[in-house]
Short mmCIF file of C-alpha atoms in Angstrom, two decimals:
data_model
loop_
_atom_site.label_atom_id
_atom_site.label_comp_id
_atom_site.label_asym_id
_atom_site.label_seq_id
_atom_site.Cartn_x
_atom_site.Cartn_y
_atom_site.Cartn_z
CA MET A 1 -29.89 2.66 -1.81
CA LYS A 2 -26.30 3.93 -4.45
CA ALA A 3 -23.57 5.02 -2.83
CA ILE A 4 -19.61 5.88 -3.91
CA ASN A 5 -16.87 4.24 -2.31
CA PHE A 6 -13.98 7.60 -3.68
CA ILE A 7 -10.70 6.14 -2.98
CA PHE A 8 -7.78 8.91 -3.10
CA GLU A 9 -4.39 7.46 -4.41
CA ILE A 10 -0.90 9.32 -3.37
CA HIS A 11 2.63 8.45 -3.81
CA GLN A 12 5.71 9.61 -4.35
CA PRO A 13 8.97 8.00 -5.39
CA PHE A 14 12.71 8.37 -4.28
CA ARG A 15 13.53 10.00 -7.81
CA LEU A 16 18.23 8.94 -8.34
CA LYS A 17 20.67 10.99 -9.47
CA ARG A 18 22.42 11.44 -12.70
CA TYR A 19 24.83 8.39 -11.82
CA ARG A 20 27.55 7.35 -14.06
CA PHE A 21 29.47 4.62 -15.42
CA PHE A 22 32.63 5.79 -13.02
CA ASP A 23 30.30 6.35 -9.80
CA ILE A 24 29.83 2.60 -10.01
CA GLY A 25 31.71 1.16 -7.07
CA ASN A 26 33.04 4.86 -5.82
CA ASP A 27 29.47 5.97 -5.18
CA HIS A 28 26.88 3.97 -2.50
CA TYR A 29 23.93 6.82 -2.46
CA TYR A 30 21.79 7.23 -6.11
CA TYR A 31 18.65 9.93 -4.65
CA ASP A 32 18.54 13.58 -5.82
CA LEU A 33 17.72 14.72 -2.43
CA PHE A 34 17.32 18.66 -4.28
CA LEU A 35 15.03 17.27 -6.88
CA ASN A 36 12.78 15.12 -4.53
CA GLU A 37 12.08 17.19 -1.77
CA ASP A 38 11.61 19.64 -4.98
CA ILE A 39 8.41 17.49 -5.75
CA VAL A 40 6.75 16.32 -3.47
CA SER A 41 6.88 19.85 -0.95
CA ARG A 42 5.80 21.21 -4.11
CA ILE A 43 3.31 18.65 -4.07
CA ALA A 44 2.24 18.13 -0.53
CA HIS A 45 1.36 22.63 -0.19
CA GLN A 46 0.02 23.05 -3.73
CA SER A 47 -2.52 19.61 -4.11
CA TYR A 48 -2.17 17.48 -1.05
CA ILE A 49 -2.50 19.73 1.72
CA PRO A 50 -4.95 21.46 0.51
CA ALA A 51 -7.30 19.08 -1.08
CA ALA A 52 -6.57 16.74 2.69
CA GLN A 53 -8.04 19.98 4.12
CA THR A 54 -11.62 19.41 2.15
CA LEU A 55 -11.98 15.94 2.44
CA LEU A 56 -11.90 17.34 6.88
CA ARG A 57 -14.64 19.56 5.84
CA MET A 58 -16.01 17.63 3.93
CA ILE A 59 -16.95 15.38 6.14
CA GLU A 60 -17.11 18.14 9.34
CA GLU A 61 -19.62 19.90 7.07
CA THR A 62 -21.68 16.61 6.52
CA LYS A 63 -21.17 15.51 10.32
CA GLY A 64 -20.17 12.44 9.06
CA LYS A 65 -21.92 11.14 6.14
CA PHE A 66 -19.32 11.39 4.28
CA ARG A 67 -16.48 8.86 3.91
CA CYS A 68 -13.68 7.85 1.64
CA ALA A 69 -10.58 5.91 1.54
CA ILE A 70 -6.64 7.06 0.99
CA ALA A 71 -3.81 5.00 -0.08
CA VAL A 72 -0.84 5.99 0.95
CA THR A 73 2.64 4.00 -0.17
CA GLY A 74 5.40 3.48 2.75
CA VAL A 75 7.96 5.48 0.51
CA ALA A 76 5.52 8.78 0.66
CA LEU A 77 5.34 8.89 4.04
CA GLU A 78 8.88 8.57 4.39
CA GLN A 79 8.96 11.28 2.35
CA PHE A 80 5.90 13.07 3.59
CA GLU A 81 7.52 12.30 7.08
CA GLN A 82 10.95 14.24 6.45
CA TYR A 83 10.16 16.97 4.24
CA VAL A 84 6.69 18.09 4.52
CA PRO A 85 5.22 16.55 8.12
CA GLU A 86 2.37 19.09 8.60
CA PHE A 87 0.78 16.87 5.91
CA ILE A 88 1.05 13.45 8.02
CA ASP A 89 -0.51 16.28 10.50
CA VAL A 90 -3.29 16.17 8.35
CA LEU A 91 -3.11 12.53 7.30
CA ARG A 92 -3.71 11.83 11.88
CA LYS A 93 -6.76 15.03 12.04
CA LEU A 94 -8.63 13.01 8.91
CA ALA A 95 -8.07 9.08 10.22
CA ASP A 96 -8.91 10.06 14.05
CA THR A 97 -11.97 11.22 12.35
CA GLY A 98 -13.00 7.50 12.61
CA LYS A 99 -15.09 8.07 8.43
CA VAL A 100 -11.49 7.98 6.52
CA GLU A 101 -10.26 4.18 5.74
CA PHE A 102 -6.37 4.07 5.03
CA LEU A 103 -5.78 0.93 2.95
CA ALA A 104 -3.21 -1.86 2.54
CA THR A 105 -0.76 -1.62 -0.47
CA THR A 106 2.38 -2.15 -1.23
CA TYR A 107 5.35 -0.86 0.82
CA ALA A 108 7.70 1.00 -2.19
CA HIS A 109 4.84 0.68 -5.01
CA SER A 110 6.89 -2.17 -6.57
CA LEU A 111 5.51 -5.00 -8.86
CA ALA A 112 6.73 -7.46 -6.15
CA SER A 113 2.95 -9.18 -6.62
CA LEU A 114 4.27 -10.23 -10.04
CA THR A 115 8.00 -11.35 -9.70
CA ASP A 116 8.02 -11.92 -6.27
CA PRO A 117 5.19 -13.72 -3.85
CA GLU A 118 8.18 -13.35 -0.75
CA GLU A 119 8.95 -9.82 -1.46
CA PHE A 120 5.56 -9.47 -2.48
CA ARG A 121 3.99 -10.25 1.31
CA ALA A 122 7.07 -8.91 2.75
CA GLN A 123 6.12 -5.48 1.15
CA VAL A 124 2.23 -5.50 2.52
CA LYS A 125 2.45 -6.83 5.94
CA GLU A 126 5.69 -3.95 6.47
CA HIS A 127 3.54 -1.13 4.59
CA SER A 128 0.13 -2.31 7.05
CA GLN A 129 2.38 -1.45 10.47
CA LYS A 130 3.45 1.98 9.24
CA ILE A 131 0.19 2.97 9.05
CA HIS A 132 -0.67 1.25 12.50
CA ASP A 133 1.99 3.31 14.35
CA LEU A 134 1.29 6.64 11.93
CA PHE A 135 -2.47 6.72 12.07
CA GLY A 136 -3.39 3.81 14.53
CA LEU A 137 -5.28 2.72 11.31
CA THR A 138 -4.84 -1.40 10.80
CA PRO A 139 -6.44 -1.91 7.34
CA THR A 140 -8.91 -4.59 5.88
CA THR A 141 -9.11 -3.95 2.57
CA PHE A 142 -5.54 -4.04 -0.17
CA ARG A 143 -5.03 -2.41 -3.33
CA ASN A 144 -2.17 -3.25 -4.96
CA THR A 145 0.02 -0.71 -7.43
CA GLN A 146 -2.08 0.74 -9.88
CA LEU A 147 -5.10 -2.27 -9.07
CA ILE A 148 -2.52 -4.56 -10.34
CA TYR A 149 -4.89 -7.45 -10.05
CA SER A 150 -4.47 -11.17 -11.17
CA ASP A 151 -6.55 -14.80 -10.69
CA ASP A 152 -2.36 -15.50 -9.21
CA ILE A 153 -1.68 -13.06 -6.90
CA ALA A 154 -6.24 -13.37 -5.20
CA PRO A 155 -5.25 -15.71 -3.17
CA GLN A 156 -2.28 -13.88 -2.13
CA ILE A 157 -4.01 -11.32 -0.82
CA GLN A 158 -6.35 -13.51 0.71
CA ALA A 159 -3.83 -15.29 3.08
CA LEU A 160 -2.93 -11.98 4.29
CA GLY A 161 -6.07 -11.61 5.89
CA PHE A 162 -7.59 -8.85 3.44
CA LYS A 163 -11.39 -9.22 3.23
CA GLY A 164 -11.76 -7.37 0.35
CA CYS A 165 -9.52 -5.77 -2.64
CA ILE A 166 -9.62 -2.74 -5.12
CA THR A 167 -9.30 -3.85 -8.54
CA GLU A 168 -9.91 -2.06 -12.71
CA GLY A 169 -12.63 -3.03 -14.37
CA ALA A 170 -11.63 -2.94 -16.68
CA LYS A 171 -13.73 -3.84 -20.22
CA HIS A 172 -12.19 -6.61 -21.60
CA ILE A 173 -12.55 -8.75 -18.51
CA LEU A 174 -16.08 -7.31 -17.72
CA GLY A 175 -17.49 -7.79 -20.66
CA TRP A 176 -21.42 -7.29 -20.42
CA LYS A 177 -20.74 -7.11 -16.77
CA SER A 178 -20.56 -3.44 -14.93
CA PRO A 179 -17.94 -2.00 -12.69
CA ASN A 180 -20.85 -0.80 -9.80
CA TYR A 181 -21.86 -4.89 -8.99
CA VAL A 182 -19.92 -6.36 -5.39
CA TYR A 183 -17.75 -9.78 -7.17
CA ASN A 184 -15.79 -12.54 -5.79
CA ALA A 185 -12.64 -13.59 -6.87
CA ILE A 186 -12.95 -17.09 -8.48
CA SER A 187 -9.21 -18.26 -7.36
CA ALA A 188 -10.34 -16.71 -3.50
CA PRO A 189 -13.71 -17.42 -2.93
CA LYS A 190 -13.99 -15.49 0.09
CA LEU A 191 -12.36 -12.22 -1.01
CA LYS A 192 -14.68 -9.88 -2.34
CA LEU A 193 -13.89 -7.66 -5.35
CA LEU A 194 -14.39 -4.15 -5.51
CA LEU A 195 -14.00 -2.45 -9.35
CA LYS A 196 -13.23 1.00 -10.57
CA ASN A 197 -15.13 2.72 -13.16
CA SER A 198 -12.43 3.54 -15.44
CA LYS A 199 -15.46 6.56 -17.04
CA LEU A 200 -16.67 8.20 -14.17
CA SER A 201 -12.83 8.68 -12.44
CA ASP A 202 -11.08 9.25 -15.20
CA ASP A 203 -13.45 12.48 -15.75
CA ILE A 204 -12.08 13.74 -13.10
CA ALA A 205 -8.77 12.91 -13.12
CA PHE A 206 -7.84 13.49 -16.50
CA ARG A 207 -10.64 15.72 -18.43
CA PHE A 208 -11.71 17.87 -15.08
CA SER A 209 -10.36 21.07 -17.06
CA ASP A 210 -9.50 19.94 -20.43
CA THR A 211 -12.04 22.79 -22.39
CA SER A 212 -12.34 20.20 -25.69
CA TRP A 213 -13.56 17.75 -23.71
CA ASN A 214 -17.29 17.83 -24.09
CA GLU A 215 -19.03 17.72 -21.39
CA TYR A 216 -16.80 20.70 -20.11
CA PRO A 217 -16.61 21.96 -17.75
CA LEU A 218 -17.39 19.98 -15.07
CA THR A 219 -20.28 20.28 -11.99
CA ALA A 220 -21.09 19.07 -9.03
CA ASP A 221 -24.33 18.86 -9.47
CA LYS A 222 -24.41 17.33 -13.00
CA TYR A 223 -21.73 15.01 -12.00
CA ILE A 224 -24.07 13.57 -9.60
CA ASP A 225 -26.63 13.18 -12.81
CA TRP A 226 -24.39 11.32 -14.15
CA ILE A 227 -23.70 8.34 -11.09
CA ALA A 228 -27.79 8.74 -10.31
CA SER A 229 -28.97 7.62 -13.98
CA THR A 230 -26.66 4.59 -13.94
CA PRO A 231 -29.63 1.80 -13.01
CA ILE A 232 -31.09 1.20 -9.94
CA GLU A 233 -30.30 -2.33 -8.84
CA GLU A 234 -26.09 -1.29 -8.89
CA GLN A 235 -25.09 0.06 -5.93
CA ILE A 236 -22.02 0.54 -5.71
CA ILE A 237 -19.40 3.08 -7.63
CA ASN A 238 -15.58 2.44 -6.78
CA LEU A 239 -13.91 6.02 -7.88
CA SER A 240 -10.30 5.78 -7.72
CA ILE A 241 -8.27 8.67 -8.55
CA ASN A 242 -4.76 10.91 -7.99
CA LEU A 243 -5.30 12.53 -5.22
CA GLU A 244 -2.47 15.27 -7.18
CA ALA A 245 -5.64 15.19 -9.64
CA PHE A 246 -6.81 17.81 -6.99
CA GLY A 247 -4.72 21.59 -7.48
CA GLY A 248 -1.72 19.23 -8.85
CA LEU A 249 -2.39 18.12 -12.18
CA HIS A 250 -5.57 20.68 -12.46
CA LEU A 251 -4.82 23.40 -10.42
CA ALA A 252 -7.16 25.49 -7.79
CA SER A 253 -7.93 27.83 -9.91
CA SER A 254 -9.67 25.68 -12.22
CA GLY A 255 -12.19 24.52 -8.77
CA ILE A 256 -11.39 21.11 -8.67
CA LEU A 257 -11.36 21.87 -4.70
CA GLN A 258 -14.81 23.37 -4.58
CA PHE A 259 -16.07 20.92 -7.08
CA LEU A 260 -15.12 18.15 -4.51
CA GLU A 261 -16.48 19.56 -1.52
CA ALA A 262 -19.93 19.72 -3.47
CA LEU A 263 -20.64 16.62 -4.60
CA PRO A 264 -21.46 15.71 -1.11
CA ARG A 265 -24.53 18.14 -0.74
CA PHE A 266 -26.03 17.23 -4.69
CA ALA A 267 -25.66 13.23 -3.24
CA ALA A 268 -27.77 14.48 -0.23
CA GLU A 269 -30.70 15.55 -2.40
CA ARG A 270 -31.14 12.66 -4.44
CA GLY A 271 -30.33 9.74 -2.23
CA ILE A 272 -26.63 9.18 -2.86
CA ASP A 273 -24.70 8.02 -0.09
CA PHE A 274 -20.57 7.60 0.01
CA TRP A 275 -19.16 4.52 1.98
CA THR A 276 -15.61 3.23 3.19
CA PRO A 277 -14.54 0.03 0.58
CA THR A 278 -15.05 -1.96 4.26
CA GLU A 279 -18.81 -0.51 3.85
CA ALA A 280 -18.84 -1.57 1.18
CA ILE A 281 -17.81 -5.10 1.20
CA THR A 282 -19.55 -5.50 4.53
CA LYS A 283 -23.24 -3.91 3.60
CA LEU A 284 -23.49 -5.38 -0.30
CA LYS A 285 -23.29 -9.23 -1.08
CA PRO A 286 -21.12 -10.14 -4.86
CA VAL A 287 -23.02 -10.56 -7.61
CA ASP A 288 -20.73 -13.15 -9.25
CA THR A 289 -16.89 -14.34 -9.63
CA LEU A 290 -14.80 -12.62 -11.36
CA ASN A 291 -12.60 -14.44 -13.49
CA VAL A 292 -8.95 -12.39 -14.33
CA VAL A 293 -6.35 -14.97 -16.26
CA HIS A 294 -4.43 -12.29 -17.47
CA THR A 295 -2.85 -9.74 -15.08
CA ILE A 296 -4.84 -6.54 -15.43
CA SER A 297 -4.23 -3.00 -14.39
CA ASP A 298 -5.02 0.48 -14.31
CA ALA A 299 -2.24 1.71 -16.78
CA ASP A 300 -3.23 3.19 -20.17
CA GLU A 301 -5.57 2.55 -22.89
CA ALA A 302 -3.73 -1.22 -22.89
CA ARG A 303 -5.68 -1.97 -19.29
CA ASP A 304 -2.51 -4.60 -18.81
CA THR A 305 1.43 -4.70 -17.52
CA SER A 306 3.00 -3.45 -20.55
CA ALA A 307 3.37 -0.41 -18.84
CA TRP A 308 6.56 -2.02 -17.17
CA MET A 309 7.08 -4.47 -18.31
CA GLY A 310 5.99 -3.81 -22.26
CA ASN A 311 9.60 -4.30 -23.84
CA ASP A 312 13.12 -5.83 -22.88
CA LEU A 313 14.73 -2.63 -21.00
CA GLN A 314 12.03 -2.58 -18.22
CA HIS A 315 12.61 -7.22 -18.37
CA GLU A 316 16.19 -6.91 -18.17
CA ALA A 317 15.53 -4.34 -15.11
CA ILE A 318 13.18 -6.10 -13.60
CA GLU A 319 15.08 -9.87 -13.17
CA LYS A 320 18.53 -8.20 -12.30
CA LEU A 321 16.93 -6.45 -9.85
CA TYR A 322 14.84 -8.97 -8.06
CA SER A 323 17.37 -11.79 -8.96
CA VAL A 324 18.51 -11.85 -5.56
CA GLY A 325 15.01 -10.75 -3.58
CA GLU A 326 16.61 -13.99 -1.33
CA ARG A 327 19.80 -12.79 -0.59
CA VAL A 328 18.48 -9.25 0.81
CA ARG A 329 16.32 -10.50 3.17
CA LEU A 330 19.45 -12.15 4.40
CA SER A 331 21.01 -9.30 5.15
CA GLN A 332 21.47 -7.18 7.79
CA ASP A 333 22.36 -4.43 6.74
CA ARG A 334 19.97 -1.68 6.58
CA SER A 335 21.14 0.15 3.67
CA LEU A 336 21.30 -2.67 1.39
CA LYS A 337 17.38 -2.87 2.73
CA GLN A 338 16.58 0.47 2.06
CA ASP A 339 18.15 0.44 -0.92
CA TRP A 340 16.52 -3.02 -2.35
CA LEU A 341 12.97 -1.35 -0.99
CA TYR A 342 13.40 2.29 -2.94
CA LEU A 343 14.68 0.84 -7.04
CA GLN A 344 10.91 -1.18 -6.13
CA ALA A 345 9.50 1.79 -6.80
CA SER A 346 7.47 0.42 -10.03
CA ASP A 347 7.74 4.16 -11.37
CA HIS A 348 12.04 3.18 -12.23
CA PHE A 349 10.29 1.15 -14.90
CA TYR A 350 7.36 3.20 -16.27
CA TYR A 351 10.10 5.66 -17.40
CA MET A 352 11.47 3.11 -19.50
CA SER A 353 8.25 2.84 -21.66
CA THR A 354 8.72 2.89 -25.20
CA LYS A 355 5.60 3.58 -25.76
CA HIS A 356 4.12 6.34 -28.44
CA PHE A 357 1.18 8.14 -29.49
CA ALA A 358 -1.28 9.11 -26.48
CA ASP A 359 -0.12 6.60 -23.80
CA GLY A 360 3.48 7.77 -25.20
CA GLU A 361 2.80 10.89 -24.10
CA VAL A 362 1.17 10.36 -20.84
CA HIS A 363 4.99 8.33 -19.61
CA SER A 364 6.84 10.93 -20.57
CA HIS A 365 4.61 13.84 -18.51
CA PHE A 366 5.97 12.08 -15.04
CA SER A 367 8.97 11.28 -16.77
CA PRO A 368 12.44 13.80 -15.29
CA TYR A 369 14.04 12.08 -18.25
CA GLU A 370 14.48 13.52 -21.63
CA THR A 371 14.33 8.98 -22.83
CA PRO A 372 13.59 5.78 -21.93
CA PHE A 373 17.03 5.50 -22.81
CA GLN A 374 18.79 7.32 -20.33
CA ALA A 375 15.97 6.36 -17.79
CA PHE A 376 17.32 2.81 -18.53
CA THR A 377 20.79 3.43 -18.47
CA ASN A 378 20.30 5.79 -15.32
CA TYR A 379 19.06 2.96 -13.06
CA MET A 380 21.01 0.30 -14.36
CA ASN A 381 24.48 1.54 -13.74
CA VAL A 382 22.76 2.24 -10.31
CA LEU A 383 21.40 -1.40 -10.19
CA ALA A 384 25.10 -2.02 -10.85
CA ASP A 385 26.58 -0.85 -7.76
CA PHE A 386 23.63 -1.77 -5.65
CA LEU A 387 24.20 -5.95 -7.04
CA VAL A 388 28.09 -5.52 -6.25
CA ARG A 389 26.99 -5.18 -2.62
CA VAL A 390 24.85 -7.14 -2.84
CA ASP A 391 28.19 -9.42 -4.07
CA GLU A 392 29.84 -8.52 -1.47
CA GLN A 393 27.79 -10.04 1.14
CA PHE A 394 25.98 -12.93 -0.36
CA PRO A 395 28.42 -14.28 -3.32
CA GLU A 396 27.43 -15.99 -5.53
CA SER A 397 29.50 -18.50 -5.46
CA VAL A 398 27.07 -19.14 -2.40
CA ASP A 399 24.70 -19.75 -5.38
CA ASN A 400 22.77 -23.20 -5.20
CA GLU A 401 23.26 -25.66 -2.14
CA GLU A 402 24.88 -23.44 0.73
CA LEU A 403 22.16 -20.35 0.10
CA ASN A 404 19.39 -23.14 0.04
CA ALA A 405 20.80 -25.18 2.89
CA LEU A 406 20.79 -21.46 4.30
CA LEU A 407 17.13 -19.92 3.64
CA LYS A 408 15.65 -23.48 4.26
CA THR A 409 17.08 -23.62 8.46
CA ILE A 410 16.27 -19.42 8.41
CA ARG A 411 12.69 -20.62 6.92
CA ASN A 412 12.10 -24.08 8.89
CA GLN A 413 13.12 -21.47 12.46
CA ALA A 414 11.04 -18.88 11.28
CA ARG A 415 7.72 -21.68 11.05
CA GLU A 416 8.83 -22.81 14.45
CA ILE A 417 8.89 -19.85 15.89
CA GLU A 418 4.79 -18.69 14.40
CA THR A 419 3.68 -22.17 15.68
CA LEU A 420 5.63 -21.59 18.77
CA THR A 421 3.93 -18.60 19.39
CA ARG A 422 0.21 -19.18 18.61
CA GLU A 423 0.78 -22.08 21.16
CA ARG A 424 1.95 -19.63 23.52
CA ASP A 425 -0.67 -16.82 22.73
CA THR A 426 -3.90 -20.10 23.43
CA TYR A 427 -2.17 -21.40 26.34
CA ARG A 428 -2.53 -17.81 27.85
CA GLN A 429 -5.67 -17.41 26.23
CA ASN A 430 -6.99 -21.04 28.40
CA LEU A 431 -4.55 -20.24 31.55
CA GLU A 432 -6.76 -16.57 31.57
CA GLN A 433 -9.93 -19.18 30.87
CA TYR A 434 -9.61 -20.90 33.14
CA ASN A 435 -8.37 -18.23 36.10
CA ILE A 436 -11.84 -16.84 35.08
CA GLU A 437 -13.73 -20.12 35.40
CA HIS A 438 -12.35 -20.92 38.87
CA LYS A 439 -11.76 -18.06 40.60
CA PRO A 440 -13.17 -17.87 44.17
CA LYS A 441 -16.42 -16.71 45.65
CA ALA A 442 -17.00 -14.21 47.85
CA GLY A 443 -16.87 -15.11 51.89
CA PRO A 444 -17.39 -14.30 55.34
CA ALA A 445 -13.82 -12.91 56.07
CA VAL A 446 -12.08 -15.74 57.71
CA PRO A 447 -9.23 -14.51 60.44
CA PRO A 448 -5.72 -15.00 60.00
CA ALA A 449 -4.22 -17.80 61.80
CA GLU A 450 -2.38 -17.22 64.84
CA PRO A 451 1.21 -18.45 64.15
CA ALA A 452 2.20 -21.05 66.20
CA PRO A 453 4.65 -20.84 69.61
CA ALA A 454 8.13 -21.40 69.06
CA PRO A 455 9.88 -24.64 70.44
CA LYS A 456 11.15 -23.85 73.70
CA LYS A 457 14.80 -23.93 73.77
CA ARG A 458 16.90 -27.06 75.50
CA ALA A 459 19.83 -26.36 77.43
CA CYS A 460 22.65 -27.96 76.29
CA ARG A 461 25.06 -30.67 78.59
CA THR A 462 27.96 -30.07 78.46
CA LYS A 463 30.25 -33.21 79.09
CA LYS A 464 33.29 -32.64 82.27
CA SER A 465 36.36 -33.31 80.98
CA LYS A 466 37.51 -36.64 82.91
CA GLU A 467 41.13 -35.51 85.36
#
């Protein structure tokens, strides 16, 4: 039996307004409200909502045989709640079917897994809580920002309680191996890896409406034939695709939504199922371990992190941003913490990429800036104001001994609270179990004892006063 694991990605950053040098210290609001509302609303009505409704019909028409996964970032969900709440309603309907798995990811679509492990943990937990609050689901499988993964990151993912992780089936990592199997992480043996089949994913995501492509037009029966023709022992085909491809990058007039909706019918004819990631890692055993010494991602031909960390501009911006991570986490200023999250979105650093040729075209397509240098200058102006605000709360003079002592105290308190909470839960469970085991058996009713008669009052004798 062969199965398709569809993973649909949804992310929109909070885009920055044009922020000039003279705004530093005077203007603490950094975002382009009009641009964000315009882009998010347009893409939602043009792509996200029609595509999600198509997925809902596919589940209903197949009586639940079609299944898929969705990875939507926290910052995207915030904007949907604000600008297009009707899309949240459609996502809730998908969640209610029980056939759609919502994956965990970083809240801000950030690079925290590469730079700040504590921030990485905090964001993943915050995102999982957001998913639970909105859809009543608790994610069990993890998908990092742009499928970023390495042997150093795997233990962090496993420590967060996830059983599986989605990452890129990079050719330079796999060599002769196929991405169409389940693997184990070499540095976290209990963590199972599902690898994206880049070719089959990109055939839809990037080539579907390309009239110069030698396989154009791509039809549902042809696509399913390609999957069916893979070796019989290759049981899982992981397709990770931006949901914006359906009606956004490829307009609805291209027929891409009809293509998507027709896939289950042809898959059924060829005996191909649809599984969620959790189903895949539960049903299939790993065939081998995967060793990823150098970090991989799904970006560009290199499949590395150079899309965000490939030049001096990006390195400087990232270094300055994450240099204040500890201080921001100590702060009780909600506005500061919110800006900290929004400024971590990997998109800001992606816009600074100076990679050219084919990659350059992809980078410039998504950027609201004319050049990477404009993106860098604008971001650094915003960051300069943000750093001033951080410094006002936690001056650099508190940099070493005092700050470290404060952090140590806070961490010790947090560990103590966590230990006491576990002990309390254990005692509570033991008490409940004891009450169950020692619950008195039902017997004949015993009449209540009659109350004892009240003692008689003695008469008080008063001494006669001597005359």
